[in-house]
Short mmCIF file of C-alpha atoms and ligand atoms in Angstrom, two decimals:
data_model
loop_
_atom_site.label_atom_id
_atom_site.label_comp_id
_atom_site.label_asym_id
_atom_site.label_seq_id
_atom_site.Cartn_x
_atom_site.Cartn_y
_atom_site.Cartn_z
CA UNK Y 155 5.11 79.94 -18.42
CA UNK Y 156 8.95 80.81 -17.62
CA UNK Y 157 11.22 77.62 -17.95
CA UNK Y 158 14.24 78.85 -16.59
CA UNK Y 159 16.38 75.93 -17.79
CA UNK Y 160 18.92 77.09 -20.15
CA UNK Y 161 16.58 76.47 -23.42
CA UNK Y 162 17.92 73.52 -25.73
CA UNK Y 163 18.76 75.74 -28.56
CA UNK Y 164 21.21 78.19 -26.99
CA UNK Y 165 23.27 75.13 -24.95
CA UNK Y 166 25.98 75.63 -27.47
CA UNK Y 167 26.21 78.95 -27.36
CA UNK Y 168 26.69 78.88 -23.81
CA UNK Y 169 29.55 76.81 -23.97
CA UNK Y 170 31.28 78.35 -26.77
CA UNK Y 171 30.76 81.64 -24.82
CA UNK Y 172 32.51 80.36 -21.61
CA UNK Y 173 35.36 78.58 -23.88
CA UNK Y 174 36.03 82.23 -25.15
CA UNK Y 175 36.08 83.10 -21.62
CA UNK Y 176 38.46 80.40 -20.32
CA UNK Y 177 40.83 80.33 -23.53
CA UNK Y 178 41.05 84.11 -24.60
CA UNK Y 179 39.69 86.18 -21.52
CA UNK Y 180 40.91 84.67 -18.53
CA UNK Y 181 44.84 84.47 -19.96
CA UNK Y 182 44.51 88.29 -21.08
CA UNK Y 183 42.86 89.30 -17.67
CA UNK Y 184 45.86 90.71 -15.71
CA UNK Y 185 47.56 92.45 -18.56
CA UNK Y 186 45.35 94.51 -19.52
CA UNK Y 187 44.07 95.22 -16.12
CA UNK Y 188 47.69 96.41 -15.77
CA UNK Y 189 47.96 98.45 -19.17
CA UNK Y 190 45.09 100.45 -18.64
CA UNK Y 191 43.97 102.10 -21.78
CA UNK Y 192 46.39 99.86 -24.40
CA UNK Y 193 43.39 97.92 -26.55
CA UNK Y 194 43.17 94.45 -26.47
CA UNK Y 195 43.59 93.50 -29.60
CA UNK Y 196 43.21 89.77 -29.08
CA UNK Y 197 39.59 90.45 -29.44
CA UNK Y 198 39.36 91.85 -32.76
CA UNK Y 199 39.63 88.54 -34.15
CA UNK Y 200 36.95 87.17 -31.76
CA UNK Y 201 34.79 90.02 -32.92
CA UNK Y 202 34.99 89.10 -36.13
CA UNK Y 203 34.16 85.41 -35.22
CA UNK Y 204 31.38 86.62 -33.06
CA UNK Y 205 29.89 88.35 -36.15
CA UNK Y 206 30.40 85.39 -37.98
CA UNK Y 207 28.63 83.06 -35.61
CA UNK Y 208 25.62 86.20 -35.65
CA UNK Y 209 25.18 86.52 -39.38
CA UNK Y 210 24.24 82.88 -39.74
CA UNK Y 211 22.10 82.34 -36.33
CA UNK Y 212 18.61 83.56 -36.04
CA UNK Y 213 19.03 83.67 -31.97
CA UNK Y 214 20.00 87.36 -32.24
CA UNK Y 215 23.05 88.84 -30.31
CA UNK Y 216 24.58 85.85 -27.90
CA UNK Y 217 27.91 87.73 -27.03
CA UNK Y 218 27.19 91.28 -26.05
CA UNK Y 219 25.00 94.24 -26.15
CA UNK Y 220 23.60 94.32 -29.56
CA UNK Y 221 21.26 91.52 -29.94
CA UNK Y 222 18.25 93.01 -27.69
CA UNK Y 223 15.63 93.81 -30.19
CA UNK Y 224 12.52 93.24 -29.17
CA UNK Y 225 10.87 91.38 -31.88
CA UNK Y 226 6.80 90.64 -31.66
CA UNK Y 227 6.69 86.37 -32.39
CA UNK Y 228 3.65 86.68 -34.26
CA UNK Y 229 1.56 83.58 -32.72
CA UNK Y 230 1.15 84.51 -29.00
CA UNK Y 231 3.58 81.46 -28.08
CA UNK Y 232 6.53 82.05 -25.91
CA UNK Y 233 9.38 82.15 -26.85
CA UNK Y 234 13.45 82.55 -25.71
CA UNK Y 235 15.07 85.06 -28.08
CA UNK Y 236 17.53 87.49 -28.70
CA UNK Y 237 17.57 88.90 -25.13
CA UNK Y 238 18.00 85.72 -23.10
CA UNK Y 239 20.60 84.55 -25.47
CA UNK Y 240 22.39 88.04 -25.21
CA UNK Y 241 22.27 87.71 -21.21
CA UNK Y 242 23.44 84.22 -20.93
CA UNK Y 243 26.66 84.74 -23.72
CA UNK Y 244 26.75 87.33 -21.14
CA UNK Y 245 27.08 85.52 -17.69
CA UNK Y 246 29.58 83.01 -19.55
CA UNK Y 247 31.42 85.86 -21.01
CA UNK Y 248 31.91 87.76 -17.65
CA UNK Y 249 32.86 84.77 -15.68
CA UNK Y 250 36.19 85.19 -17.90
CA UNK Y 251 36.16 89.20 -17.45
CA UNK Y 252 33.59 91.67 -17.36
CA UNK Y 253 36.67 94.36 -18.50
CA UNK Y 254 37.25 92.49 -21.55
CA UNK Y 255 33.41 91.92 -22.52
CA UNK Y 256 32.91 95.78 -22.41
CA UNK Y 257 35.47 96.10 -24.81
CA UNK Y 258 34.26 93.88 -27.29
CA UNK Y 259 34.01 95.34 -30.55
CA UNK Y 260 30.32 96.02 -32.32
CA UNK Y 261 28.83 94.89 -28.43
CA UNK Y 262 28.47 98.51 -27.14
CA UNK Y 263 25.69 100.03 -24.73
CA UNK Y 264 25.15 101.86 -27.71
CA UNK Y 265 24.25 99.04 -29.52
CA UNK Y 266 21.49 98.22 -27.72
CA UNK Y 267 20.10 101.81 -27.40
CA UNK Y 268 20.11 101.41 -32.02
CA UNK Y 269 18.79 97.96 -31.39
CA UNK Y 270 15.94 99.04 -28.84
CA UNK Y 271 14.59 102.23 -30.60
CA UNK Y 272 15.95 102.56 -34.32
CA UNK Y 273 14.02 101.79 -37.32
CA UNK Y 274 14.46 99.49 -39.92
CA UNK Y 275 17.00 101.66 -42.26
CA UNK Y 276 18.37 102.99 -39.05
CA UNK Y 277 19.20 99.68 -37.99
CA UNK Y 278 20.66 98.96 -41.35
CA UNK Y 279 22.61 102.07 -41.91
CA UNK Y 280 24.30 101.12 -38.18
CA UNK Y 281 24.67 97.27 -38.94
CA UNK Y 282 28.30 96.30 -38.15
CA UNK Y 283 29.32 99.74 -36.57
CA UNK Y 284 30.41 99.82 -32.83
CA UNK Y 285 28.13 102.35 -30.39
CA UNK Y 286 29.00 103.89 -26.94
CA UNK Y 287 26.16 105.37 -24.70
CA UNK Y 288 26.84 108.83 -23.87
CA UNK Y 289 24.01 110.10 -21.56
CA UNK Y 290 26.26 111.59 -18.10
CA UNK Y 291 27.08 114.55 -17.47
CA UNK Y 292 29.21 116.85 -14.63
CA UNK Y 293 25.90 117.94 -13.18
CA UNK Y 294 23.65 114.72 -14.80
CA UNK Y 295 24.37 111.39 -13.31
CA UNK Y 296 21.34 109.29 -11.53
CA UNK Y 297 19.04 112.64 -12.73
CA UNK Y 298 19.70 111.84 -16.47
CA UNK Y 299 16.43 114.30 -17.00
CA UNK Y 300 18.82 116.54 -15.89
CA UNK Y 301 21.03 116.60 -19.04
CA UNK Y 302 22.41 120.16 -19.97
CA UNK Y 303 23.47 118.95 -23.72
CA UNK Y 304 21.00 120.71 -26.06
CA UNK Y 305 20.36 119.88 -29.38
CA UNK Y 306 19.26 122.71 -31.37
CA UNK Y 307 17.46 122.25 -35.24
CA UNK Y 308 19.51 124.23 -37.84
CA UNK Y 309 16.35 125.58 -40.20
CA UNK Y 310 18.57 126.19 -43.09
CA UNK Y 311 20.48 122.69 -43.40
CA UNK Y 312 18.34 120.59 -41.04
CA UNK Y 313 20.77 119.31 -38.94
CA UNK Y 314 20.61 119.15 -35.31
CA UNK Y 315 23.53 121.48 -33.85
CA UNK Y 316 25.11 119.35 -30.33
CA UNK Y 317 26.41 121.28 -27.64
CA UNK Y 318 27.75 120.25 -24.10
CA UNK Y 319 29.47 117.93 -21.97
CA UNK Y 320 29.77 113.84 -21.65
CA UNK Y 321 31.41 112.00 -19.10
CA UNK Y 322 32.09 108.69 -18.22
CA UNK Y 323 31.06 107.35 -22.02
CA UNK Y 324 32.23 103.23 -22.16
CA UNK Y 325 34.26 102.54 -24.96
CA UNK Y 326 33.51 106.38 -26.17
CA UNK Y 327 37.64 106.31 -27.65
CA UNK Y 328 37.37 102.92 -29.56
CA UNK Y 329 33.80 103.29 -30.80
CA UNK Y 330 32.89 104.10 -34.00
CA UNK Y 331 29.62 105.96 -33.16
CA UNK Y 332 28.45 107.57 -29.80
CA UNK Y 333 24.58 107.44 -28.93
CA UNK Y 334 24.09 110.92 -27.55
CA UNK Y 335 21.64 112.16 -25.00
CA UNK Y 336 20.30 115.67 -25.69
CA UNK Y 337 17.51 117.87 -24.93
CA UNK Y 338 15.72 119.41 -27.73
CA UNK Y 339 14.20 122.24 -25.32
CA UNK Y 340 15.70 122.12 -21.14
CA UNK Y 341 12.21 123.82 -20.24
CA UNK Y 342 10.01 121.16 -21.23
CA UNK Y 343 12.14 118.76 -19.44
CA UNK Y 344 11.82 114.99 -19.52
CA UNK Y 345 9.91 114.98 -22.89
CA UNK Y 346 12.64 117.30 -24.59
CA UNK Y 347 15.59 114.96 -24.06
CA UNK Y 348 16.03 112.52 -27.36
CA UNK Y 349 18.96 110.41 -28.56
CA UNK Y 350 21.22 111.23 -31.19
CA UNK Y 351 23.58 109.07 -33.56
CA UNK Y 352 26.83 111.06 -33.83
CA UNK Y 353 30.17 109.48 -35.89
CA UNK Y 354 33.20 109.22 -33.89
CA UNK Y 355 34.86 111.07 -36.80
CA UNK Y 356 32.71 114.19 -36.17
CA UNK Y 357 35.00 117.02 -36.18
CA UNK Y 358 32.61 118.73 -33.10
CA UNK Y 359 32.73 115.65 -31.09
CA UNK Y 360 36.15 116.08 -29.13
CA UNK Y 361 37.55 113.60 -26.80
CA UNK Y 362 38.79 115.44 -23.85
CA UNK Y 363 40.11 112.61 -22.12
CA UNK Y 364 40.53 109.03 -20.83
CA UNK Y 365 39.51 107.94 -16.95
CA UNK Y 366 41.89 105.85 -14.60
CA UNK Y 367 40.11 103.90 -12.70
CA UNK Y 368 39.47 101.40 -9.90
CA UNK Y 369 38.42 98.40 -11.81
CA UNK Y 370 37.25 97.29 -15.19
CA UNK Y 371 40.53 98.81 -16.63
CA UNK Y 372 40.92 96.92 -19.92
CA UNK Y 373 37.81 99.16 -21.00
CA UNK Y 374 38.04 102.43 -21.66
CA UNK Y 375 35.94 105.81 -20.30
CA UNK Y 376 35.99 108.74 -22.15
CA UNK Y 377 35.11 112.10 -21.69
CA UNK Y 378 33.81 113.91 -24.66
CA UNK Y 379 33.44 118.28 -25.30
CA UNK Y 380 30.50 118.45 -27.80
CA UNK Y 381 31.19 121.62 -29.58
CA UNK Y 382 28.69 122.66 -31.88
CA UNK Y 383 28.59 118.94 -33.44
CA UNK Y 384 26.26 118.80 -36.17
CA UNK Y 385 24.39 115.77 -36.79
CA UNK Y 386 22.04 114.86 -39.64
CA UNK Y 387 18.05 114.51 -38.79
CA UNK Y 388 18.31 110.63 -40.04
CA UNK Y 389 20.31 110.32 -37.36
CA UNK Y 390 17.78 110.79 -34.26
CA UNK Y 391 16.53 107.58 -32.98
CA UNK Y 392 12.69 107.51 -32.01
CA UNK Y 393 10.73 110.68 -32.90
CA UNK Y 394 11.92 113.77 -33.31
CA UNK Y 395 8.55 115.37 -31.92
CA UNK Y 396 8.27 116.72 -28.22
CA UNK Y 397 5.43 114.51 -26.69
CA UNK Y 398 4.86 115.46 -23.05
CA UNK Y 399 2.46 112.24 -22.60
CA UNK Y 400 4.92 110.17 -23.60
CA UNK Y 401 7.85 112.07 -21.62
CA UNK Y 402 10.74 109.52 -21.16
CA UNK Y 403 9.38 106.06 -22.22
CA UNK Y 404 11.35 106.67 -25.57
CA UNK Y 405 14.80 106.60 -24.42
CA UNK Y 406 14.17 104.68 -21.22
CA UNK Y 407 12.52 101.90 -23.18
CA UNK Y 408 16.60 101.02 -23.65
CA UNK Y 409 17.19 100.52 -20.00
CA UNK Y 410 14.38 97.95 -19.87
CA UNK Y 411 17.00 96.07 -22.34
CA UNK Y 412 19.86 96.65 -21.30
CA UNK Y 413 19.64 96.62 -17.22
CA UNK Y 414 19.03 92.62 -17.74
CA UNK Y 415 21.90 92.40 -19.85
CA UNK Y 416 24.63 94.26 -16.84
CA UNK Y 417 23.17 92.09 -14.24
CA UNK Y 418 24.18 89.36 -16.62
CA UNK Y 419 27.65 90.91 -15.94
CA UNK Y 420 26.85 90.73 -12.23
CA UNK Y 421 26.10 87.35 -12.08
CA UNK Y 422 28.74 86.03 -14.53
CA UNK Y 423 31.31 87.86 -12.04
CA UNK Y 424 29.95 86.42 -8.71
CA UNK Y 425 29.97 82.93 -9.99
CA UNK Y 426 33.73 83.43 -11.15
CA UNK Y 427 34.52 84.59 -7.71
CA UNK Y 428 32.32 81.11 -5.64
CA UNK Y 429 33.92 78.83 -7.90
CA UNK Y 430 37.65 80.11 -7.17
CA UNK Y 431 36.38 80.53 -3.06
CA UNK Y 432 35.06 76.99 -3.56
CA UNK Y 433 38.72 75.54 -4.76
CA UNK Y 434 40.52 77.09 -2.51
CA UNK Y 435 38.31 76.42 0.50
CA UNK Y 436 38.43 72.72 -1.20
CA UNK Y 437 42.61 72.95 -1.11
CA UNK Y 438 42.61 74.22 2.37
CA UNK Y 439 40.18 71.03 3.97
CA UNK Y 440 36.83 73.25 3.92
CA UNK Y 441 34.57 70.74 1.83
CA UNK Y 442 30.27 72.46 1.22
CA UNK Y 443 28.14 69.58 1.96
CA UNK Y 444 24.83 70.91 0.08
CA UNK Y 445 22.97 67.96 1.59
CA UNK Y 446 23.60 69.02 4.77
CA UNK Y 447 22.04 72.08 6.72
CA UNK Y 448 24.54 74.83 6.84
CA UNK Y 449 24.00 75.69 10.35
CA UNK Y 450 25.61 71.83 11.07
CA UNK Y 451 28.65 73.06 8.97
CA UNK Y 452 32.04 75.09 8.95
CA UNK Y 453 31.69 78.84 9.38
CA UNK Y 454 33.18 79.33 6.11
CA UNK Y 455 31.12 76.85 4.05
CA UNK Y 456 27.95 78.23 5.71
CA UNK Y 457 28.74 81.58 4.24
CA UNK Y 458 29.24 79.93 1.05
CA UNK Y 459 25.84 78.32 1.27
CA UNK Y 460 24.60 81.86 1.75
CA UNK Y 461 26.60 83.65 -0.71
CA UNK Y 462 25.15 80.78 -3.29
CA UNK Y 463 21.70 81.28 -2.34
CA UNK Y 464 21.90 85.13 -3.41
CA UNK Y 465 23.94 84.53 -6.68
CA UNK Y 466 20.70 82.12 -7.72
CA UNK Y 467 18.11 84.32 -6.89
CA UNK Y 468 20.10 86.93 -9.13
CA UNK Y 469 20.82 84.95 -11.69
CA UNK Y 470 17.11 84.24 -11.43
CA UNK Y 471 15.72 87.51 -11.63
CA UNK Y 472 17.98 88.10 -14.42
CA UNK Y 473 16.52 85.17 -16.85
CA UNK Y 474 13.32 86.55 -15.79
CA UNK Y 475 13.81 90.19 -16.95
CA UNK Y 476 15.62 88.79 -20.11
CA UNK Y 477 12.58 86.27 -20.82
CA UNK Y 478 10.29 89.22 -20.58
CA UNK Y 479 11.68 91.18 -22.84
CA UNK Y 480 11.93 88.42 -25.42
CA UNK Y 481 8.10 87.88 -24.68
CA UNK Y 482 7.11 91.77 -24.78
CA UNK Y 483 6.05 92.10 -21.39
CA UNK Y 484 6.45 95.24 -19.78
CA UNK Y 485 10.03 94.64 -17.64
CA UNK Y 486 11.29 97.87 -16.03
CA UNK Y 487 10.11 96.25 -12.89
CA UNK Y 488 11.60 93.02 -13.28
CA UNK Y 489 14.74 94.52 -14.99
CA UNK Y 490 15.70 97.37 -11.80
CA UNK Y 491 14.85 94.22 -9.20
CA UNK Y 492 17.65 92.06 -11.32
CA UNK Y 493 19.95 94.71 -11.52
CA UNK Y 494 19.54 95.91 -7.99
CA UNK Y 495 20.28 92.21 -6.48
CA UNK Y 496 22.74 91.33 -8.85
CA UNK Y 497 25.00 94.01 -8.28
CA UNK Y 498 24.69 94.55 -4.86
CA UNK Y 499 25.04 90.18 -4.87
CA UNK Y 500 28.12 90.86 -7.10
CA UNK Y 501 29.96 93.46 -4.66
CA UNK Y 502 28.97 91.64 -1.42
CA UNK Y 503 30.03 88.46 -2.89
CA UNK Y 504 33.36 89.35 -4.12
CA UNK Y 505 34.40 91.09 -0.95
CA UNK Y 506 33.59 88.19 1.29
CA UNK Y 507 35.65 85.81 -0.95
CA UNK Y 508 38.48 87.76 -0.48
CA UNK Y 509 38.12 87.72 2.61
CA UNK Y 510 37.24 83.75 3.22
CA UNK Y 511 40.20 83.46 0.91
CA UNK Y 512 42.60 85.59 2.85
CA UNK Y 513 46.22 87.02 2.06
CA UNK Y 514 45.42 84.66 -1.14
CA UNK Y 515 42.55 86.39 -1.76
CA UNK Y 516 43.75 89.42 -1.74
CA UNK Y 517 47.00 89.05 -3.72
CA UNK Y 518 48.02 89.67 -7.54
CA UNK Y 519 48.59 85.60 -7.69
CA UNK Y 520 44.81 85.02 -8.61
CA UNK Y 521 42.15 86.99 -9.87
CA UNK Y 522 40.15 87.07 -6.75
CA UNK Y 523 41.36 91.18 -5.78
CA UNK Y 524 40.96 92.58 -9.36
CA UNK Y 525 37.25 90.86 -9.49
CA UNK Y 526 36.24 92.63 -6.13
CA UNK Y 527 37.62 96.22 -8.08
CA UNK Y 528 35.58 95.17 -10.95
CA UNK Y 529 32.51 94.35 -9.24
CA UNK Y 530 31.62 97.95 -8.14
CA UNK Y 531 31.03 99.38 -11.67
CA UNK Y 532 28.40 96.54 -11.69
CA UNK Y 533 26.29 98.31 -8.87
CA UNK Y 534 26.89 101.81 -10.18
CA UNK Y 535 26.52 102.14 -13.76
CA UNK Y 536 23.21 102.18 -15.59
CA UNK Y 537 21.28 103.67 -12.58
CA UNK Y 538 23.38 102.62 -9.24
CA UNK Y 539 22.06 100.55 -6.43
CA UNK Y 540 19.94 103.19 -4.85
CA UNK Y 541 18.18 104.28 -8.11
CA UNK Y 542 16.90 100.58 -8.73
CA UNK Y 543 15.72 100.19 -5.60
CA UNK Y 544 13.71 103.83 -6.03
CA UNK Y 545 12.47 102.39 -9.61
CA UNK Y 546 11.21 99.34 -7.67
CA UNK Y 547 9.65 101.57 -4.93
CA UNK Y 548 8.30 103.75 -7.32
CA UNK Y 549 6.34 100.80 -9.71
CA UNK Y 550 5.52 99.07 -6.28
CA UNK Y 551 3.32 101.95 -4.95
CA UNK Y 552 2.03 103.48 -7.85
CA UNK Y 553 3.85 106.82 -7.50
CA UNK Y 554 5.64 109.05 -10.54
CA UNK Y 555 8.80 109.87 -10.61
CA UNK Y 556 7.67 113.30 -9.56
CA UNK Y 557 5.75 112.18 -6.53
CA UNK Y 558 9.05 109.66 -4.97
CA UNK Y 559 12.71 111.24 -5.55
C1 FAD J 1129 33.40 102.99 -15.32
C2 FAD J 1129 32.13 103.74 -15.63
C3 FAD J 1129 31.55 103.59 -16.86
C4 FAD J 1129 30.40 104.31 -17.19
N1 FAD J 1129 29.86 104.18 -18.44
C5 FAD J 1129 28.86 105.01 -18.81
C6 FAD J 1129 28.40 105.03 -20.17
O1 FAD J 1129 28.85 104.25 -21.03
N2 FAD J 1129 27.47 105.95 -20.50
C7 FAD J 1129 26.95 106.83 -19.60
O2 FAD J 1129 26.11 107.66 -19.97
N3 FAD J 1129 27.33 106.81 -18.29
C8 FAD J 1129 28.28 105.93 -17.88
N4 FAD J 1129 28.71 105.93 -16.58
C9 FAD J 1129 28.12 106.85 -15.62
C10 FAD J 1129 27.22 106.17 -14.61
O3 FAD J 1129 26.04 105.69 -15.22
C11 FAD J 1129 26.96 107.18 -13.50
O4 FAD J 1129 28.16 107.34 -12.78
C12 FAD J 1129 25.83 106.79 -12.59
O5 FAD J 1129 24.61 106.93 -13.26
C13 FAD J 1129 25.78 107.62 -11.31
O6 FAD J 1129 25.84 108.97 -11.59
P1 FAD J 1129 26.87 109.92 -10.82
O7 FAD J 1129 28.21 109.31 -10.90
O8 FAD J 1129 26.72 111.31 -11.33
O9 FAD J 1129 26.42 109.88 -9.30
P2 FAD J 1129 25.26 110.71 -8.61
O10 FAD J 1129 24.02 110.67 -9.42
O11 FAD J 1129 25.81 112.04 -8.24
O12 FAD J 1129 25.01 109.85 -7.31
C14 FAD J 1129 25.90 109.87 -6.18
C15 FAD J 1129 25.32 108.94 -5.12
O13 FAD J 1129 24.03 109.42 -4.70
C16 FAD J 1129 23.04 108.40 -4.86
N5 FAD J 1129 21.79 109.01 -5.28
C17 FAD J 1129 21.58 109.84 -6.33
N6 FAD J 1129 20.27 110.18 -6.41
C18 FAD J 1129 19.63 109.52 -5.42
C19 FAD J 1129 18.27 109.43 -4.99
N7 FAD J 1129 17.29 110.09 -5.61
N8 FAD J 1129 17.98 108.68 -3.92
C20 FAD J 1129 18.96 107.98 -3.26
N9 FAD J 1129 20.26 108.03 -3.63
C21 FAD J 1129 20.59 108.78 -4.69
C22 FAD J 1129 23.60 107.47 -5.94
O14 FAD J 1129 23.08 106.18 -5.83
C23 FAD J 1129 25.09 107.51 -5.63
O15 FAD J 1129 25.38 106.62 -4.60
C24 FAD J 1129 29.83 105.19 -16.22
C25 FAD J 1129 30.40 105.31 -14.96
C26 FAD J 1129 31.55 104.62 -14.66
C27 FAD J 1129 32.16 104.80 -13.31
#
């Protein structure tokens, strides 16, 4: 059975994830949400600590994307691993800035796409590099079976040969591999479309450009022209056969992973936002009484009471998804229903503290406007609002993704 205490073991963990947060995010928050696109290179060193703390703990990732490997425990038992660790780093680290945590070195989406599906000397060869996730495209967003990028087999050297369009790839400048999404053959469709391991330093991998954008700035979003880029056969993740049974379950085995991991994001944001609400409402005279019912209370701490009821039923769902994962049981269920309600939670939530919070809310004094920019990415990328909720439907009723678009 689910315990959804934070387990003994990763206590520390938590806390030294939301001292990072406090001590190095938080102080770095503004300025880089005003330098869009300069690194922050305060985090190299906490990289390098992270790594550290990694290499000698057998809990698995803990600060970012990498660490969701599903791993089979052998004896039946239950067990909190890699994945819940992963999330709850997460929520601490994202309480400090969700911006900042994207931009972590070695803790790319891409990460946990090599984590999820590699092998054993793929996984080594990778070890210690830094991944982006390059699956949209102009005419390929929520479709991603729509993906024009083909990859074609070169008979003579046995390369794959890349061609196409990326857009929107996280951390695609400052990574030091991109996980590509290509189709080996467009009229098989779903089946076709396999992941590729290409080096940033691949001459036919060009960066076209760099997005501005409305929150989430300290991260960068690249664009990327894929012009005949030729990539080695060792470096296709899962198999390189077309299997028509199996269609997507391949590459969307790393959604199952990773959707736990942004709603981690999600909810690490909308507590950040109810504890600042929560002082100021405190500064102004508005005390929450929890023992009370809200109906008997202010306006304004009723809608706190609210807003705290759907942050714990996201951060709920989340630990749930997570703690499947760790337990290999099927989660792409559990994992759309936590992302759905933790990012719509997260953009509800952060709008209505700025506005409990006022002209103070909405300011450049505290942090309270930039978190309600950042909080949209959180309900848009991997698969937006609607597309979770169409997973959900979809698993729900029984129906492909043929029969309910
Ligand atoms: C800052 C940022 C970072 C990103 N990082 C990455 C990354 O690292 N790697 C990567 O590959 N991609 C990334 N993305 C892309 C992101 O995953 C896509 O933007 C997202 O999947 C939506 O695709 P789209 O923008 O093409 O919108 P569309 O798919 O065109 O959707 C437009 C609207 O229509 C709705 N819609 C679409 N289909 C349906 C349907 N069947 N039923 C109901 N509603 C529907 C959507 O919910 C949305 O509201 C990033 C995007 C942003 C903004």
């Amino acid at each position: 059975m689910i315990n959804l205490e934070i387990p003994k073991k990763f206590v520390p963990l938590v806390g030294q994830a939301h001292q990072v947060a406090e001590e190095v995010f938080r102080p770095i928050s503004r300025k880089y949400d005003q330098e869009e696109h300069a690194y922050p290179k305060e985090l190299d060193m906490l990289a390098a600590l992270i790594d550290g703390m990694n290499d000698g703990s057998d809990l698995g990732g803990g600060a970012g994307a990498a660490g969701v490997r599903r791993t089979d425990n052998g004896d039946g038992g239950v067990r909190n691993g890699s994945n819940m660790s992963t999330v709850l780093g997460i929520i601490e680290l994202c309480w400090g800035d969700v911006g900042l945590l994207l931009s972590m070195p070695r803790q790319g989406l891409g990460n946990s796409a090599i984590a999820s599906v590699a092998n054993d000397e793929q996984l080594k060869r990778f070890e210690g590099k830094w991944a982006a996730m390059a699956i949209t495209e102009p005419e390929a967003g929520s479709d991603s079976a729509a993906i024009r990028t083909t990859a074609v087999l070169d008979e003579e050297t046995g390369e794959y040969v890349l061609n196409g369009e990326k857009i929107y790839v996280t951390s695609g400048e400052r990574a030091d591999l991109v996980v590509v999404w290509a189709t080996l053959d467009r009229s098989v469709g779903r089946a076709a479309i396999k992941s590729f391991v290409v080096e940033r330093s691949n001459p036919g991998l060009k960066l076209d450009r760099l997005e501005h954008k409305l929150g989430i700035r300290a991260s960068d979003t690249a664009a990327f022209i894929l012009d005949d880029c030729r990539v080695p056969p060792e470096n296709l993740l899962g198999s390189p056969e077309v299997d028509a049974r199996r269609g997507f379950a391949g590459v969307m085995q790393t959604f199952d992973n990773t959707r736990p991991l942004v709603a981690g994001m999600a909810v690490g944001l909308t507590r950040a936002c109810l504890e600042e609400t929560a002082r100021l409402m405190s500064e102004a005279g508005v005390e929450v009484d929890w023992d009370r019912p809200a109906a008997n209370q202010t306006a304004a701490a009723a809608e706190y009471l609210a807003m705290e009821a759907d942050y714990e039923a996201a951060r709920l769902l989340t630990l749930e998804a997570a703690w499947m994962a760790d337990n290999s049981k099927p989660n792409s269920l559990q994992a759309s229903m936590a992302k759905a309600k933790a990012g719509r939670t997260c953009v509800d939530v952060a709008l209505r503290c700025v506005r409990l919070c006022g002209s103070l809310g909405y300011g450049e004094g505290l942090l309270l406007e930039k978190w309600a920019r950042d909080a949209k990415i959180l309900d848009l990328f991997e698969g937006t609002q609607q597309i979770q909720l169409l997973i959900i439907a979809r698993q729900l009723l029984g129906k492909t993704s043929a029969e309910l678009k």
